[in-house]
PDB file of C-alpha atoms in Angstrom:
ATOM      1  CA  UNK A   1     -34.215  67.542-126.898  1.00  0.00           C
ATOM      2  CA  UNK A   2     -38.026  67.300-127.513  1.00  0.00           C
ATOM      3  CA  UNK A   3     -38.608  66.420-130.990  1.00  0.00           C
ATOM      4  CA  UNK A   4     -40.177  69.062-133.150  1.00  0.00           C
ATOM      5  CA  UNK A   5     -43.649  68.619-133.762  1.00  0.00           C
ATOM      6  CA  UNK A   6     -45.145  68.471-137.374  1.00  0.00           C
ATOM      7  CA  UNK A   7     -46.850  71.195-139.161  1.00  0.00           C
ATOM      8  CA  UNK A   8     -47.787  69.112-142.069  1.00  0.00           C
ATOM      9  CA  UNK A   9     -51.298  69.749-142.924  1.00  0.00           C
ATOM     10  CA  UNK A  10     -53.379  67.291-145.822  1.00  0.00           C
ATOM     11  CA  UNK A  11     -55.708  68.735-148.245  1.00  0.00           C
ATOM     12  CA  UNK A  12     -58.718  67.846-150.600  1.00  0.00           C
ATOM     13  CA  UNK A  13     -60.136  69.231-153.421  1.00  0.00           C
ATOM     14  CA  UNK A  14     -62.615  68.759-156.268  1.00  0.00           C
ATOM     15  CA  UNK A  15     -60.342  66.849-158.516  1.00  0.00           C
ATOM     16  CA  UNK A  16     -56.928  66.372-156.466  1.00  0.00           C
ATOM     17  CA  UNK A  17     -55.284  66.760-152.741  1.00  0.00           C
ATOM     18  CA  UNK A  18     -52.464  67.168-151.384  1.00  0.00           C
ATOM     19  CA  UNK A  19     -49.897  67.299-148.360  1.00  0.00           C
ATOM     20  CA  UNK A  20     -47.844  70.188-147.518  1.00  0.00           C
ATOM     21  CA  UNK A  21     -44.850  70.844-144.756  1.00  0.00           C
ATOM     22  CA  UNK A  22     -45.406  73.698-142.239  1.00  0.00           C
ATOM     23  CA  UNK A  23     -43.099  76.873-141.685  1.00  0.00           C
ATOM     24  CA  UNK A  24     -40.904  78.081-143.202  1.00  0.00           C
ATOM     25  CA  UNK A  25     -41.435  76.774-147.157  1.00  0.00           C
ATOM     26  CA  UNK A  26     -45.082  75.569-146.691  1.00  0.00           C
ATOM     27  CA  UNK A  27     -43.890  73.471-149.702  1.00  0.00           C
ATOM     28  CA  UNK A  28     -45.684  70.149-151.033  1.00  0.00           C
ATOM     29  CA  UNK A  29     -44.304  66.550-149.397  1.00  0.00           C
ATOM     30  CA  UNK A  30     -41.706  65.321-151.501  1.00  0.00           C
ATOM     31  CA  UNK A  31     -42.337  61.734-152.383  1.00  0.00           C
ATOM     32  CA  UNK A  32     -46.124  62.118-152.553  1.00  0.00           C
ATOM     33  CA  UNK A  33     -47.853  61.002-155.551  1.00  0.00           C
ATOM     34  CA  UNK A  34     -51.266  62.788-156.022  1.00  0.00           C
ATOM     35  CA  UNK A  35     -53.889  59.988-157.240  1.00  0.00           C
ATOM     36  CA  UNK A  36     -55.284  60.227-160.468  1.00  0.00           C
ATOM     37  CA  UNK A  37     -58.503  60.095-159.313  1.00  0.00           C
ATOM     38  CA  UNK A  38     -60.411  62.556-156.238  1.00  0.00           C
ATOM     39  CA  UNK A  39     -59.953  61.331-152.956  1.00  0.00           C
ATOM     40  CA  UNK A  40     -63.661  60.434-151.208  1.00  0.00           C
ATOM     41  CA  UNK A  41     -61.952  61.233-147.460  1.00  0.00           C
ATOM     42  CA  UNK A  42     -58.820  61.168-145.356  1.00  0.00           C
ATOM     43  CA  UNK A  43     -57.514  60.515-141.916  1.00  0.00           C
ATOM     44  CA  UNK A  44     -54.426  60.997-139.620  1.00  0.00           C
ATOM     45  CA  UNK A  45     -53.873  58.963-136.872  1.00  0.00           C
ATOM     46  CA  UNK A  46     -54.387  60.706-133.454  1.00  0.00           C
ATOM     47  CA  UNK A  47     -50.294  61.043-132.971  1.00  0.00           C
ATOM     48  CA  UNK A  48     -49.924  62.556-136.589  1.00  0.00           C
ATOM     49  CA  UNK A  49     -47.372  59.217-137.457  1.00  0.00           C
ATOM     50  CA  UNK A  50     -50.275  57.942-140.437  1.00  0.00           C
ATOM     51  CA  UNK A  51     -52.033  59.100-142.935  1.00  0.00           C
ATOM     52  CA  UNK A  52     -54.403  57.547-145.090  1.00  0.00           C
ATOM     53  CA  UNK A  53     -57.073  57.974-147.650  1.00  0.00           C
ATOM     54  CA  UNK A  54     -59.813  56.492-149.783  1.00  0.00           C
ATOM     55  CA  UNK A  55     -60.245  56.060-153.325  1.00  0.00           C
ATOM     56  CA  UNK A  56     -62.976  54.560-155.543  1.00  0.00           C
ATOM     57  CA  UNK A  57     -61.203  51.503-155.206  1.00  0.00           C
ATOM     58  CA  UNK A  58     -58.672  51.462-152.547  1.00  0.00           C
ATOM     59  CA  UNK A  59     -57.590  52.995-149.452  1.00  0.00           C
ATOM     60  CA  UNK A  60     -53.799  53.743-149.003  1.00  0.00           C
ATOM     61  CA  UNK A  61     -51.853  54.118-145.569  1.00  0.00           C
ATOM     62  CA  UNK A  62     -49.022  56.461-145.576  1.00  0.00           C
ATOM     63  CA  UNK A  63     -46.277  57.178-142.934  1.00  0.00           C
ATOM     64  CA  UNK A  64     -47.368  61.148-143.013  1.00  0.00           C
ATOM     65  CA  UNK A  65     -43.708  61.946-142.498  1.00  0.00           C
ATOM     66  CA  UNK A  66     -42.280  61.555-146.036  1.00  0.00           C
ATOM     67  CA  UNK A  67     -45.608  59.957-147.451  1.00  0.00           C
ATOM     68  CA  UNK A  68     -44.056  56.837-147.362  1.00  0.00           C
ATOM     69  CA  UNK A  69     -46.515  54.215-148.770  1.00  0.00           C
ATOM     70  CA  UNK A  70     -46.652  51.703-146.056  1.00  0.00           C
ATOM     71  CA  UNK A  71     -50.280  49.493-147.083  1.00  0.00           C
ATOM     72  CA  UNK A  72     -52.629  49.418-150.129  1.00  0.00           C
ATOM     73  CA  UNK A  73     -55.715  48.321-149.141  1.00  0.00           C
ATOM     74  CA  UNK A  74     -58.404  46.912-151.961  1.00  0.00           C
ATOM     75  CA  UNK A  75     -61.617  47.799-150.521  1.00  0.00           C
ATOM     76  CA  UNK A  76     -63.688  49.999-153.040  1.00  0.00           C
ATOM     77  CA  UNK A  77     -66.320  52.429-152.191  1.00  0.00           C
ATOM     78  CA  UNK A  78     -65.075  53.845-148.605  1.00  0.00           C
ATOM     79  CA  UNK A  79     -66.471  57.166-147.513  1.00  0.00           C
ATOM     80  CA  UNK A  80     -65.280  56.634-143.666  1.00  0.00           C
ATOM     81  CA  UNK A  81     -61.637  56.296-142.778  1.00  0.00           C
ATOM     82  CA  UNK A  82     -60.663  56.383-138.530  1.00  0.00           C
ATOM     83  CA  UNK A  83     -57.294  55.592-136.994  1.00  0.00           C
ATOM     84  CA  UNK A  84     -57.528  54.007-133.364  1.00  0.00           C
ATOM     85  CA  UNK A  85     -55.865  56.581-130.839  1.00  0.00           C
ATOM     86  CA  UNK A  86     -52.222  54.635-131.321  1.00  0.00           C
ATOM     87  CA  UNK A  87     -52.931  54.375-134.760  1.00  0.00           C
ATOM     88  CA  UNK A  88     -52.600  50.466-134.527  1.00  0.00           C
ATOM     89  CA  UNK A  89     -55.728  49.923-136.319  1.00  0.00           C
ATOM     90  CA  UNK A  90     -57.811  51.785-139.318  1.00  0.00           C
ATOM     91  CA  UNK A  91     -61.259  51.080-139.322  1.00  0.00           C
ATOM     92  CA  UNK A  92     -63.605  51.520-142.748  1.00  0.00           C
ATOM     93  CA  UNK A  93     -67.164  51.896-143.293  1.00  0.00           C
ATOM     94  CA  UNK A  94     -68.983  51.823-146.820  1.00  0.00           C
ATOM     95  CA  UNK A  95     -72.785  51.908-147.560  1.00  0.00           C
ATOM     96  CA  UNK A  96     -74.557  48.975-146.930  1.00  0.00           C
ATOM     97  CA  UNK A  97     -76.150  47.313-149.672  1.00  0.00           C
ATOM     98  CA  UNK A  98     -78.335  44.058-150.328  1.00  0.00           C
ATOM     99  CA  UNK A  99     -76.027  40.756-151.314  1.00  0.00           C
ATOM    100  CA  UNK A 100     -77.548  38.784-153.893  1.00  0.00           C
ATOM    101  CA  UNK A 101     -76.960  35.444-151.731  1.00  0.00           C
ATOM    102  CA  UNK A 102     -78.707  37.327-148.452  1.00  0.00           C
ATOM    103  CA  UNK A 103     -76.429  37.366-145.986  1.00  0.00           C
ATOM    104  CA  UNK A 104     -75.325  40.673-143.925  1.00  0.00           C
ATOM    105  CA  UNK A 105     -73.357  43.064-145.705  1.00  0.00           C
ATOM    106  CA  UNK A 106     -70.236  43.619-143.402  1.00  0.00           C
ATOM    107  CA  UNK A 107     -69.631  47.243-144.260  1.00  0.00           C
ATOM    108  CA  UNK A 108     -67.535  48.003-141.295  1.00  0.00           C
ATOM    109  CA  UNK A 109     -63.892  46.169-141.210  1.00  0.00           C
ATOM    110  CA  UNK A 110     -61.223  46.965-138.965  1.00  0.00           C
ATOM    111  CA  UNK A 111     -57.464  46.590-140.425  1.00  0.00           C
ATOM    112  CA  UNK A 112     -53.753  46.266-138.841  1.00  0.00           C
ATOM    113  CA  UNK A 113     -52.300  49.400-140.467  1.00  0.00           C
ATOM    114  CA  UNK A 114     -49.089  48.005-140.279  1.00  0.00           C
ATOM    115  CA  UNK A 115     -49.487  44.608-142.067  1.00  0.00           C
ATOM    116  CA  UNK A 116     -52.559  45.465-144.014  1.00  0.00           C
ATOM    117  CA  UNK A 117     -55.026  42.153-142.436  1.00  0.00           C
ATOM    118  CA  UNK A 118     -58.378  42.634-141.977  1.00  0.00           C
ATOM    119  CA  UNK A 119     -58.847  42.092-138.763  1.00  0.00           C
ATOM    120  CA  UNK A 120     -62.683  41.980-137.830  1.00  0.00           C
ATOM    121  CA  UNK A 121     -65.822  43.183-139.584  1.00  0.00           C
ATOM    122  CA  UNK A 122     -69.141  43.879-138.367  1.00  0.00           C
ATOM    123  CA  UNK A 123     -72.371  45.528-139.891  1.00  0.00           C
ATOM    124  CA  UNK A 124     -73.365  49.075-139.162  1.00  0.00           C
ATOM    125  CA  UNK A 125     -76.410  50.734-140.941  1.00  0.00           C
ATOM    126  CA  UNK A 126     -75.905  53.643-139.131  1.00  0.00           C
ATOM    127  CA  UNK A 127     -73.029  56.220-140.006  1.00  0.00           C
ATOM    128  CA  UNK A 128     -73.875  58.158-137.483  1.00  0.00           C
ATOM    129  CA  UNK A 129     -71.525  56.803-134.615  1.00  0.00           C
ATOM    130  CA  UNK A 130     -70.022  54.264-136.906  1.00  0.00           C
ATOM    131  CA  UNK A 131     -66.734  53.675-135.681  1.00  0.00           C
ATOM    132  CA  UNK A 132     -65.736  51.568-132.811  1.00  0.00           C
ATOM    133  CA  UNK A 133     -64.830  53.596-129.435  1.00  0.00           C
ATOM    134  CA  UNK A 134     -61.170  52.229-128.093  1.00  0.00           C
ATOM    135  CA  UNK A 135     -59.712  52.746-124.311  1.00  0.00           C
ATOM    136  CA  UNK A 136     -56.606  55.467-125.262  1.00  0.00           C
ATOM    137  CA  UNK A 137     -54.293  52.320-124.367  1.00  0.00           C
ATOM    138  CA  UNK A 138     -56.053  50.050-127.193  1.00  0.00           C
ATOM    139  CA  UNK A 139     -56.881  47.353-124.924  1.00  0.00           C
ATOM    140  CA  UNK A 140     -60.900  47.622-125.071  1.00  0.00           C
ATOM    141  CA  UNK A 141     -63.128  48.732-127.846  1.00  0.00           C
ATOM    142  CA  UNK A 142     -66.777  48.981-127.744  1.00  0.00           C
ATOM    143  CA  UNK A 143     -69.887  49.043-129.949  1.00  0.00           C
ATOM    144  CA  UNK A 144     -73.653  49.710-129.401  1.00  0.00           C
ATOM    145  CA  UNK A 145     -75.926  47.129-131.578  1.00  0.00           C
ATOM    146  CA  UNK A 146     -79.326  46.841-130.392  1.00  0.00           C
ATOM    147  CA  UNK A 147     -79.473  48.400-126.984  1.00  0.00           C
ATOM    148  CA  UNK A 148     -76.422  46.116-126.372  1.00  0.00           C
ATOM    149  CA  UNK A 149     -73.216  47.197-125.039  1.00  0.00           C
ATOM    150  CA  UNK A 150     -70.529  44.637-126.805  1.00  0.00           C
ATOM    151  CA  UNK A 151     -66.764  44.611-125.451  1.00  0.00           C
ATOM    152  CA  UNK A 152     -63.801  43.550-127.029  1.00  0.00           C
ATOM    153  CA  UNK A 153     -59.862  43.271-126.671  1.00  0.00           C
ATOM    154  CA  UNK A 154     -58.240  44.658-129.766  1.00  0.00           C
ATOM    155  CA  UNK A 155     -55.399  42.024-129.439  1.00  0.00           C
ATOM    156  CA  UNK A 156     -57.647  39.421-129.420  1.00  0.00           C
ATOM    157  CA  UNK A 157     -60.684  39.694-131.773  1.00  0.00           C
ATOM    158  CA  UNK A 158     -60.628  36.648-133.328  1.00  0.00           C
ATOM    159  CA  UNK A 159     -62.151  35.509-129.488  1.00  0.00           C
ATOM    160  CA  UNK A 160     -65.042  37.863-130.160  1.00  0.00           C
ATOM    161  CA  UNK A 161     -66.890  39.415-127.558  1.00  0.00           C
ATOM    162  CA  UNK A 162     -65.100  39.835-124.327  1.00  0.00           C
ATOM    163  CA  UNK A 163     -68.229  41.222-122.007  1.00  0.00           C
ATOM    164  CA  UNK A 164     -71.959  43.095-122.834  1.00  0.00           C
ATOM    165  CA  UNK A 165     -74.684  44.405-121.078  1.00  0.00           C
ATOM    166  CA  UNK A 166     -77.852  45.465-122.617  1.00  0.00           C
ATOM    167  CA  UNK A 167     -79.518  48.614-121.695  1.00  0.00           C
ATOM    168  CA  UNK A 168     -83.135  48.778-122.364  1.00  0.00           C
ATOM    169  CA  UNK A 169     -83.759  52.090-124.718  1.00  0.00           C
ATOM    170  CA  UNK A 170     -80.030  52.727-125.187  1.00  0.00           C
ATOM    171  CA  UNK A 171     -79.314  54.732-128.138  1.00  0.00           C
ATOM    172  CA  UNK A 172     -75.593  56.111-127.379  1.00  0.00           C
ATOM    173  CA  UNK A 173     -73.118  55.314-125.770  1.00  0.00           C
ATOM    174  CA  UNK A 174     -69.429  57.567-124.811  1.00  0.00           C
ATOM    175  CA  UNK A 175     -66.207  55.513-123.374  1.00  0.00           C
ATOM    176  CA  UNK A 176     -64.127  58.165-121.707  1.00  0.00           C
ATOM    177  CA  UNK A 177     -60.375  58.392-121.926  1.00  0.00           C
ATOM    178  CA  UNK A 178     -57.999  58.051-119.237  1.00  0.00           C
ATOM    179  CA  UNK A 179     -56.328  55.203-117.366  1.00  0.00           C
ATOM    180  CA  UNK A 180     -59.958  53.936-115.316  1.00  0.00           C
ATOM    181  CA  UNK A 181     -61.973  54.372-118.655  1.00  0.00           C
ATOM    182  CA  UNK A 182     -66.050  54.654-117.958  1.00  0.00           C
ATOM    183  CA  UNK A 183     -69.130  54.210-120.422  1.00  0.00           C
ATOM    184  CA  UNK A 184     -72.043  56.468-120.416  1.00  0.00           C
ATOM    185  CA  UNK A 185     -74.815  55.437-121.904  1.00  0.00           C
ATOM    186  CA  UNK A 186     -77.912  57.427-123.125  1.00  0.00           C
ATOM    187  CA  UNK A 187     -81.271  56.488-123.299  1.00  0.00           C
ATOM    188  CA  UNK A 188     -83.781  58.946-124.791  1.00  0.00           C
ATOM    189  CA  UNK A 189     -87.076  60.185-122.937  1.00  0.00           C
ATOM    190  CA  UNK A 190     -90.243  58.093-124.181  1.00  0.00           C
ATOM    191  CA  UNK A 191     -93.621  58.269-123.387  1.00  0.00           C
ATOM    192  CA  UNK A 192     -93.539  60.570-120.223  1.00  0.00           C
ATOM    193  CA  UNK A 193     -90.927  58.669-119.307  1.00  0.00           C
ATOM    194  CA  UNK A 194     -87.409  60.914-118.777  1.00  0.00           C
ATOM    195  CA  UNK A 195     -84.263  60.662-120.155  1.00  0.00           C
ATOM    196  CA  UNK A 196     -81.793  59.206-118.576  1.00  0.00           C
ATOM    197  CA  UNK A 197     -78.075  58.844-118.644  1.00  0.00           C
ATOM    198  CA  UNK A 198     -76.422  56.012-116.502  1.00  0.00           C
ATOM    199  CA  UNK A 199     -72.398  55.596-116.227  1.00  0.00           C
ATOM    200  CA  UNK A 200     -70.596  52.092-115.611  1.00  0.00           C
ATOM    201  CA  UNK A 201     -66.807  51.468-114.937  1.00  0.00           C
ATOM    202  CA  UNK A 202     -65.462  49.338-117.859  1.00  0.00           C
ATOM    203  CA  UNK A 203     -64.028  46.998-115.884  1.00  0.00           C
ATOM    204  CA  UNK A 204     -67.142  46.355-113.685  1.00  0.00           C
ATOM    205  CA  UNK A 205     -69.785  46.657-116.752  1.00  0.00           C
ATOM    206  CA  UNK A 206     -71.979  43.820-115.586  1.00  0.00           C
ATOM    207  CA  UNK A 207     -72.645  45.924-112.002  1.00  0.00           C
ATOM    208  CA  UNK A 208     -74.633  48.439-111.111  1.00  0.00           C
ATOM    209  CA  UNK A 209     -74.105  51.931-112.945  1.00  0.00           C
ATOM    210  CA  UNK A 210     -71.212  54.352-110.347  1.00  0.00           C
ATOM    211  CA  UNK A 211     -73.853  56.700-111.190  1.00  0.00           C
ATOM    212  CA  UNK A 212     -76.969  58.146-113.423  1.00  0.00           C
ATOM    213  CA  UNK A 213     -79.233  61.365-113.961  1.00  0.00           C
ATOM    214  CA  UNK A 214     -82.363  61.735-115.543  1.00  0.00           C
ATOM    215  CA  UNK A 215     -83.301  64.572-117.648  1.00  0.00           C
ATOM    216  CA  UNK A 216     -87.022  65.708-119.182  1.00  0.00           C
ATOM    217  CA  UNK A 217     -86.744  67.522-122.824  1.00  0.00           C
ATOM    218  CA  UNK A 218     -83.978  65.357-124.163  1.00  0.00           C
ATOM    219  CA  UNK A 219     -84.230  62.361-126.998  1.00  0.00           C
ATOM    220  CA  UNK A 220     -80.476  63.257-128.418  1.00  0.00           C
ATOM    221  CA  UNK A 221     -76.933  63.801-126.057  1.00  0.00           C
ATOM    222  CA  UNK A 222     -73.686  64.451-127.153  1.00  0.00           C
ATOM    223  CA  UNK A 223     -70.983  63.485-124.619  1.00  0.00           C
ATOM    224  CA  UNK A 224     -67.639  64.764-123.831  1.00  0.00           C
ATOM    225  CA  UNK A 225     -65.205  63.429-120.982  1.00  0.00           C
ATOM    226  CA  UNK A 226     -62.245  64.945-119.763  1.00  0.00           C
ATOM    227  CA  UNK A 227     -58.877  62.949-120.699  1.00  0.00           C
ATOM    228  CA  UNK A 228     -58.841  62.099-116.844  1.00  0.00           C
ATOM    229  CA  UNK A 229     -62.292  60.939-116.895  1.00  0.00           C
ATOM    230  CA  UNK A 230     -63.269  62.816-113.774  1.00  0.00           C
ATOM    231  CA  UNK A 231     -65.695  65.040-115.477  1.00  0.00           C
ATOM    232  CA  UNK A 232     -68.448  64.675-117.999  1.00  0.00           C
ATOM    233  CA  UNK A 233     -70.170  66.606-119.964  1.00  0.00           C
ATOM    234  CA  UNK A 234     -73.532  66.382-121.464  1.00  0.00           C
ATOM    235  CA  UNK A 235     -75.592  68.209-124.239  1.00  0.00           C
ATOM    236  CA  UNK A 236     -78.715  67.373-124.512  1.00  0.00           C
ATOM    237  CA  UNK A 237     -81.012  67.897-127.394  1.00  0.00           C
ATOM    238  CA  UNK A 238     -85.308  68.056-128.257  1.00  0.00           C
ATOM    239  CA  UNK A 239     -86.783  69.594-131.330  1.00  0.00           C
ATOM    240  CA  UNK A 240     -86.538  73.186-130.206  1.00  0.00           C
ATOM    241  CA  UNK A 241     -84.210  73.107-127.055  1.00  0.00           C
ATOM    242  CA  UNK A 242     -80.445  72.443-126.045  1.00  0.00           C
ATOM    243  CA  UNK A 243     -79.273  72.384-122.772  1.00  0.00           C
ATOM    244  CA  UNK A 244     -75.793  71.055-121.161  1.00  0.00           C
ATOM    245  CA  UNK A 245     -75.396  69.443-117.855  1.00  0.00           C
ATOM    246  CA  UNK A 246     -72.399  69.321-116.193  1.00  0.00           C
ATOM    247  CA  UNK A 247     -71.418  66.611-114.040  1.00  0.00           C
ATOM    248  CA  UNK A 248     -68.874  66.548-110.797  1.00  0.00           C
ATOM    249  CA  UNK A 249     -67.862  70.234-111.755  1.00  0.00           C
ATOM    250  CA  UNK A 250     -69.327  73.635-109.658  1.00  0.00           C
ATOM    251  CA  UNK A 251     -68.413  76.519-111.096  1.00  0.00           C
ATOM    252  CA  UNK A 252     -70.632  76.803-114.062  1.00  0.00           C
ATOM    253  CA  UNK A 253     -74.088  78.557-112.758  1.00  0.00           C
ATOM    254  CA  UNK A 254     -77.106  76.493-113.742  1.00  0.00           C
ATOM    255  CA  UNK A 255     -78.729  79.632-115.013  1.00  0.00           C
ATOM    256  CA  UNK A 256     -76.819  80.057-117.652  1.00  0.00           C
ATOM    257  CA  UNK A 257     -76.455  78.017-121.197  1.00  0.00           C
ATOM    258  CA  UNK A 258     -73.056  77.040-122.472  1.00  0.00           C
ATOM    259  CA  UNK A 259     -73.116  77.590-126.419  1.00  0.00           C
ATOM    260  CA  UNK A 260     -69.136  76.363-126.958  1.00  0.00           C
ATOM    261  CA  UNK A 261     -67.140  74.340-124.754  1.00  0.00           C
ATOM    262  CA  UNK A 262     -63.261  72.845-125.399  1.00  0.00           C
ATOM    263  CA  UNK A 263     -61.042  71.389-122.968  1.00  0.00           C
ATOM    264  CA  UNK A 264     -57.571  72.474-122.203  1.00  0.00           C
ATOM    265  CA  UNK A 265     -55.034  70.304-123.410  1.00  0.00           C
ATOM    266  CA  UNK A 266     -53.582  69.885-119.104  1.00  0.00           C
ATOM    267  CA  UNK A 267     -56.402  67.924-118.934  1.00  0.00           C
ATOM    268  CA  UNK A 268     -57.865  69.725-115.590  1.00  0.00           C
ATOM    269  CA  UNK A 269     -59.877  72.597-116.945  1.00  0.00           C
ATOM    270  CA  UNK A 270     -62.296  73.611-119.766  1.00  0.00           C
ATOM    271  CA  UNK A 271     -63.172  76.950-121.415  1.00  0.00           C
ATOM    272  CA  UNK A 272     -66.981  77.821-122.187  1.00  0.00           C
ATOM    273  CA  UNK A 273     -69.219  80.443-123.696  1.00  0.00           C
ATOM    274  CA  UNK A 274     -71.734  81.254-121.847  1.00  0.00           C
ATOM    275  CA  UNK A 275     -75.572  82.725-122.604  1.00  0.00           C
ATOM    276  CA  UNK A 276     -77.560  83.422-120.066  1.00  0.00           C
ATOM    277  CA  UNK A 277     -81.184  83.014-121.771  1.00  0.00           C
ATOM    278  CA  UNK A 278     -82.131  79.353-123.181  1.00  0.00           C
ATOM    279  CA  UNK A 279     -81.683  78.882-126.391  1.00  0.00           C
TER     280      UNK A 279
END
């Protein structure tokens, strides 16, 4: 018999937080000790197995079922948390500060969720796109640093950068899920040159892009990819316009604007809400 999906949920109020079980009782989880100071943030692992929250002076990691404490990390001032796809790693982010010795503040840290060991750390000034992006198997992780895509092998954090690619003007990257992941790189419109999205195979990053497309009136992008990595959806934003381009898919009228989009869990379809006029 298949295991029953957990309906547990967490909540954070102004001065308290808690874990609550699902139907039929919706009672607080026994054994979860409510912290005596407000939590700044919390996060579940993608499979719901692990739960973590950040207090002003510490981060705690739990087995969500039964609220069993696994690790307590003595890292203060954390305001962002995120687990890797399989819950193997926990990333934390704090606001960068100027250190007295002049060294760079390594404010993005990656910990082993099972042992609490700090595995690697980085300087990450922007809170937007702060975390690394992982393949679904956690075999690779990427981040964008000063227009350079840096690739790591999480099983070998200590070896440093495993591969890299510099793309002039790159302002964001998106790593697709699936067994054959791709990297989409967005370069904003500048000095009359159109914006461009280039797509590279992760395993052939140093080669030519597998495809690319140019766009006008686009200085930002939000990219979504299907779990099979065979459909890429790009939302381009400029000062007063918004549009969505759908690549590798034919059943949306180009005269329509996509307002809301969500993938079906089957990974093969998506739904959208359309509006005929541009917004």
